[in-house]
PDB file of C-alpha atoms in Angstrom:
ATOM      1  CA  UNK Q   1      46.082  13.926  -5.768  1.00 69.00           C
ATOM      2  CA  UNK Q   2      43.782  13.134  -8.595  1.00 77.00           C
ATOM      3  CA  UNK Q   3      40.537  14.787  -8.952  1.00 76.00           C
ATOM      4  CA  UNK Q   4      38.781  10.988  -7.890  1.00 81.00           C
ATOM      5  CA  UNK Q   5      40.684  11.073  -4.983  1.00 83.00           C
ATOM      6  CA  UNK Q   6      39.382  15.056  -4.321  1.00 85.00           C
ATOM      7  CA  UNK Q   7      36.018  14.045  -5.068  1.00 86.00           C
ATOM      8  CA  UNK Q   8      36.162  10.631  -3.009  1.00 90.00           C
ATOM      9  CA  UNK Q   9      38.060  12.882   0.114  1.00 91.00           C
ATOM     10  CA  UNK Q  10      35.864  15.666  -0.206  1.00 91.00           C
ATOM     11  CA  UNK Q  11      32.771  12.940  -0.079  1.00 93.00           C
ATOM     12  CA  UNK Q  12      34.080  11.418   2.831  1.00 94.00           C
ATOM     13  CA  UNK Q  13      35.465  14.278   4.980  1.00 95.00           C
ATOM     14  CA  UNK Q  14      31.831  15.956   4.717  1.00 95.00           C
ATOM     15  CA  UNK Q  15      30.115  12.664   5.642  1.00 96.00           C
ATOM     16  CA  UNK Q  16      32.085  11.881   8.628  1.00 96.00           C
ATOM     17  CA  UNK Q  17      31.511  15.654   9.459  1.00 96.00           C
ATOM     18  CA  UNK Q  18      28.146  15.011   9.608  1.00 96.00           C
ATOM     19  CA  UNK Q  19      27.657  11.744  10.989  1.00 96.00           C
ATOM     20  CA  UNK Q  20      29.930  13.810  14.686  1.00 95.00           C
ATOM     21  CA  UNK Q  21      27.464  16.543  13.847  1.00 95.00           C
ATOM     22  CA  UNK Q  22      24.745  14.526  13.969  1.00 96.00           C
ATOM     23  CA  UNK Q  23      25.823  12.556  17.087  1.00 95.00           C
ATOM     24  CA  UNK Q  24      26.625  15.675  19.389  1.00 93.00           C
ATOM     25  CA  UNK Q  25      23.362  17.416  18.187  1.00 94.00           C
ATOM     26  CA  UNK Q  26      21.519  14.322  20.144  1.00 95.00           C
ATOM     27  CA  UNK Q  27      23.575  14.716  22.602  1.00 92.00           C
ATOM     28  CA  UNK Q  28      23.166  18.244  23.141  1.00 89.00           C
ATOM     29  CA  UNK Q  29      19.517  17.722  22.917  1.00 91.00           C
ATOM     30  CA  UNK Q  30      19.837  14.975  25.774  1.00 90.00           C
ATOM     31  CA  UNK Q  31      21.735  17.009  28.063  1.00 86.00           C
ATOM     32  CA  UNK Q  32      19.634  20.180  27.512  1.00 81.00           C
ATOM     33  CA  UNK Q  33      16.820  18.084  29.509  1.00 81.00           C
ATOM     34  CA  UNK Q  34      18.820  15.377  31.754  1.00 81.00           C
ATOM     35  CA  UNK Q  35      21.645  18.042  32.864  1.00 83.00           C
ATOM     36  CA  UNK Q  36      21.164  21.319  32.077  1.00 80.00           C
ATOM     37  CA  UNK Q  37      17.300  21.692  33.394  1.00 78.00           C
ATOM     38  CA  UNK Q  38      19.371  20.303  37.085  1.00 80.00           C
ATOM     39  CA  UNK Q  39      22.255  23.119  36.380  1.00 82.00           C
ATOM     40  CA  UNK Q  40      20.399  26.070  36.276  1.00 82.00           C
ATOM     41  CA  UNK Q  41      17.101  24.831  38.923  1.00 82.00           C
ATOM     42  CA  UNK Q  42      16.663  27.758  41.284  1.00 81.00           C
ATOM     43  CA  UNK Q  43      18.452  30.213  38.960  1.00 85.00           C
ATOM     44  CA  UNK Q  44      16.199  33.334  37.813  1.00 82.00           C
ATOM     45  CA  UNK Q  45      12.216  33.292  36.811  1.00 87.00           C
ATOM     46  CA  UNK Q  46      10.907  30.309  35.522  1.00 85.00           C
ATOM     47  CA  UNK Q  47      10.770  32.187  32.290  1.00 90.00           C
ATOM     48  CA  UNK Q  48      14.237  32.617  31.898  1.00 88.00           C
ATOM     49  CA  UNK Q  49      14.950  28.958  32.841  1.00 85.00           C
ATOM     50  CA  UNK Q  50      12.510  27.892  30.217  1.00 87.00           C
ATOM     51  CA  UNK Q  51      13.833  30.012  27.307  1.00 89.00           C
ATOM     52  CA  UNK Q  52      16.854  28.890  28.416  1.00 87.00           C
ATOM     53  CA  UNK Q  53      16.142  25.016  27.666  1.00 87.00           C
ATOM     54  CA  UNK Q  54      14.556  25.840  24.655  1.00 90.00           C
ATOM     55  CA  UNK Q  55      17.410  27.657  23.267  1.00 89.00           C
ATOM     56  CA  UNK Q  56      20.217  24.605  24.209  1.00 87.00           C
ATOM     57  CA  UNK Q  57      17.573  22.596  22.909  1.00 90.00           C
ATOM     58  CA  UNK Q  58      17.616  24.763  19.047  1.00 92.00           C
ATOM     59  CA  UNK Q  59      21.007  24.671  19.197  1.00 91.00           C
ATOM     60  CA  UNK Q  60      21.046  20.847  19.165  1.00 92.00           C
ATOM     61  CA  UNK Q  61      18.088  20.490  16.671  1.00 95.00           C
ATOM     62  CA  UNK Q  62      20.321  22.959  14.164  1.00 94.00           C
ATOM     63  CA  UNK Q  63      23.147  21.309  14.610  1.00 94.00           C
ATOM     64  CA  UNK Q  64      21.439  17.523  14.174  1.00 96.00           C
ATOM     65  CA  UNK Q  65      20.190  19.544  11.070  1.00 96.00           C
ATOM     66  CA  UNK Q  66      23.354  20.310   9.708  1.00 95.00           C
ATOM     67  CA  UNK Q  67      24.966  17.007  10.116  1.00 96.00           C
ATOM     68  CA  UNK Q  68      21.810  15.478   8.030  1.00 97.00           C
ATOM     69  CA  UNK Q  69      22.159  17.629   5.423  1.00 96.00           C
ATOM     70  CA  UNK Q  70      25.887  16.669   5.127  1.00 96.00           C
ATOM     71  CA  UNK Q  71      25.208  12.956   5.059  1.00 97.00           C
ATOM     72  CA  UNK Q  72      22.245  13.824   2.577  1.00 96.00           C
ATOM     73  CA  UNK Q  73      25.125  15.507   0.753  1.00 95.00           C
ATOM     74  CA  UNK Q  74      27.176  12.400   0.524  1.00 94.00           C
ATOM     75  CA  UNK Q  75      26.160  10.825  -2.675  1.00 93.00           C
ATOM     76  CA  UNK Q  76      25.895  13.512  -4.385  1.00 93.00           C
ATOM     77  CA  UNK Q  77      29.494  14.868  -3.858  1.00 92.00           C
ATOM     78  CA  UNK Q  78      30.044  11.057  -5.122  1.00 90.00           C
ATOM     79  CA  UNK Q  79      28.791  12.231  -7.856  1.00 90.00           C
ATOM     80  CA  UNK Q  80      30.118  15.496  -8.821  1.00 90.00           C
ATOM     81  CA  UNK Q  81      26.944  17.287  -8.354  1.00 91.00           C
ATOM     82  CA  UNK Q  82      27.309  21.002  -7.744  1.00 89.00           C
ATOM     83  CA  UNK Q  83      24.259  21.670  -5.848  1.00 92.00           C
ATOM     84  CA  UNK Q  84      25.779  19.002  -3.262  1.00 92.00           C
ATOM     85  CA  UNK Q  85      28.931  21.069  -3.238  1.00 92.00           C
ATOM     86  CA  UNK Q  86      27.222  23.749  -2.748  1.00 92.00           C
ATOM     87  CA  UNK Q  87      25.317  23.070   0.343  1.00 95.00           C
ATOM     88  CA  UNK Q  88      28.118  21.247   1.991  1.00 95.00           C
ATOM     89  CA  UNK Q  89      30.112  24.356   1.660  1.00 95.00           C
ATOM     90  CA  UNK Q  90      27.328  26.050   3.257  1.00 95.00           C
ATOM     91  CA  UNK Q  91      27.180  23.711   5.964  1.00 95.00           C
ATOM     92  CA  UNK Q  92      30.564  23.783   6.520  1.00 96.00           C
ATOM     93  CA  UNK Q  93      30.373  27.485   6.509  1.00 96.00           C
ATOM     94  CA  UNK Q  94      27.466  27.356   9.405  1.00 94.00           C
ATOM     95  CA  UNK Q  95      28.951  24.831  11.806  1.00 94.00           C
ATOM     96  CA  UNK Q  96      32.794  26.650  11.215  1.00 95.00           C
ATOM     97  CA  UNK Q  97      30.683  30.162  12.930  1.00 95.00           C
ATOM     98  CA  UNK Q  98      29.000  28.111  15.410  1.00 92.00           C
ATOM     99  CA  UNK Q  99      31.988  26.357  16.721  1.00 92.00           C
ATOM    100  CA  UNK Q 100      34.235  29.996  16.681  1.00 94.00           C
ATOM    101  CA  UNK Q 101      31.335  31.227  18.558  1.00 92.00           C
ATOM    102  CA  UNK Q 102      31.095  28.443  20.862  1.00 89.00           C
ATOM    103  CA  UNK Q 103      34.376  27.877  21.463  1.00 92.00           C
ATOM    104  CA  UNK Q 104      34.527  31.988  21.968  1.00 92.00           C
ATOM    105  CA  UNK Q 105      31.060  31.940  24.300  1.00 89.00           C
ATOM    106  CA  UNK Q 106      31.951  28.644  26.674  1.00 84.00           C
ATOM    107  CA  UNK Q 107      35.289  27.584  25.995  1.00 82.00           C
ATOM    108  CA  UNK Q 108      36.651  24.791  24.113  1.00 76.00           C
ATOM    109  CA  UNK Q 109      34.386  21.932  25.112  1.00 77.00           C
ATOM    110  CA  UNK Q 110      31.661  20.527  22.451  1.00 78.00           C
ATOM    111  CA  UNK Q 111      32.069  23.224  20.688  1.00 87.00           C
ATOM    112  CA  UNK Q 112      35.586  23.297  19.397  1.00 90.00           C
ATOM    113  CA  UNK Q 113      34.530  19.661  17.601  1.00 89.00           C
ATOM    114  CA  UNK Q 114      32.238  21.799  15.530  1.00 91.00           C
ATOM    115  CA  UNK Q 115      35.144  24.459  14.875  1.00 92.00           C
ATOM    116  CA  UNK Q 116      37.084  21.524  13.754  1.00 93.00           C
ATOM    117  CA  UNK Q 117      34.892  19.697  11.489  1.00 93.00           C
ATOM    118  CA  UNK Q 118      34.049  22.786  10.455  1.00 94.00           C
ATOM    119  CA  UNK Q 119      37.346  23.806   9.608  1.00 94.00           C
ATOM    120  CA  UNK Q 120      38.336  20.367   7.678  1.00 94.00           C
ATOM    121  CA  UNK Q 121      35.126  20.529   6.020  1.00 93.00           C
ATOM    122  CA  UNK Q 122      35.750  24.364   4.157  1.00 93.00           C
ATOM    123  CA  UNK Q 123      39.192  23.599   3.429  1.00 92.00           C
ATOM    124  CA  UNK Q 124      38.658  19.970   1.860  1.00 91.00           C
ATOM    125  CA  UNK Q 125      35.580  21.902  -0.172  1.00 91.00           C
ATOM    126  CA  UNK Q 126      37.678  24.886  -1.037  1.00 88.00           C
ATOM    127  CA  UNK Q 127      40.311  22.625  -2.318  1.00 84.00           C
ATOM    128  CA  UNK Q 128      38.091  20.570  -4.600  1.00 83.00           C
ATOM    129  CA  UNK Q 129      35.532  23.043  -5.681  1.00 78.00           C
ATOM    130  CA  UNK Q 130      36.858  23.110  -9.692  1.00 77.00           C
ATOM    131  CA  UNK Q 131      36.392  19.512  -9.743  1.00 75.00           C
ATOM    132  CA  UNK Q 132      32.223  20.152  -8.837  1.00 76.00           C
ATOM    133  CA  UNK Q 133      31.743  23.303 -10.257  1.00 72.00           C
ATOM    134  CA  UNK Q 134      32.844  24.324 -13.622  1.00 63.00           C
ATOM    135  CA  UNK Q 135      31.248  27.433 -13.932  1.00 47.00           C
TER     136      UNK Q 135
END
């Protein structure tokens, strides 16, 4: 493949990573209040059932984070900027330990998309990283 066609793949893979990121981060924040707040009613001190929410709720705002950050990236791995290579590698890095850890914690559900993307997203990088970064 020629290093367009890298550049152009890599640009691609990590924006369609981040446009599912984006979308299941809403929809884990949607589900946090109109299912989960239903699944655990009744379930331990009020406490616990708050600081539950709130963490399905982080989860979703870091992974809606992610996936903008990736479609920020876009352009600039149009480009050939490094910095954009950089942080899409990072990205990658974050959602490809969130999905393992997901996938580990509550089986392969929602979180095996982010193992995936995650997945496609450090290879594709790996595999183009000479044609972003020289040094």
């Amino acid at each position: 493949m020629t290093d367009q066609g890298l550049v152009r793949l890599a640009s691609v893979v990590v924006l369609v990573k981040g446009i599912l990121s984006t979308l299941l981060g809403v929809v884990h924040i949607v589900v946090a209040f109109a299912y989960e707040a239903g699944k655990i009613a009744g379930q331990g001190t009020a406490e616990m059932r708050r600081d539950y929410l709130l963490w399905f709720y982080g989860v979703g705002l870091f992974i809606v984070f992610m996936g903008l950050v990736d479609i920020a990236c876009h352009r600039g791995l149009a480009a050939r900027m490094c910095w954009a290579w950089r942080l899409s590698f990072l990205c990658a890095v974050f959602t490809t330990v969130l999905g393992v850890s997901g996938v580990a914690v509550f089986g392969a559900s929602p979180p095996l998309l982010l193992l995936v993307t995650g997945l496609i997203g450090l290879v594709t990088l790996a595999g183009s990283k000479r044609r972003f970064c020289e040094s």
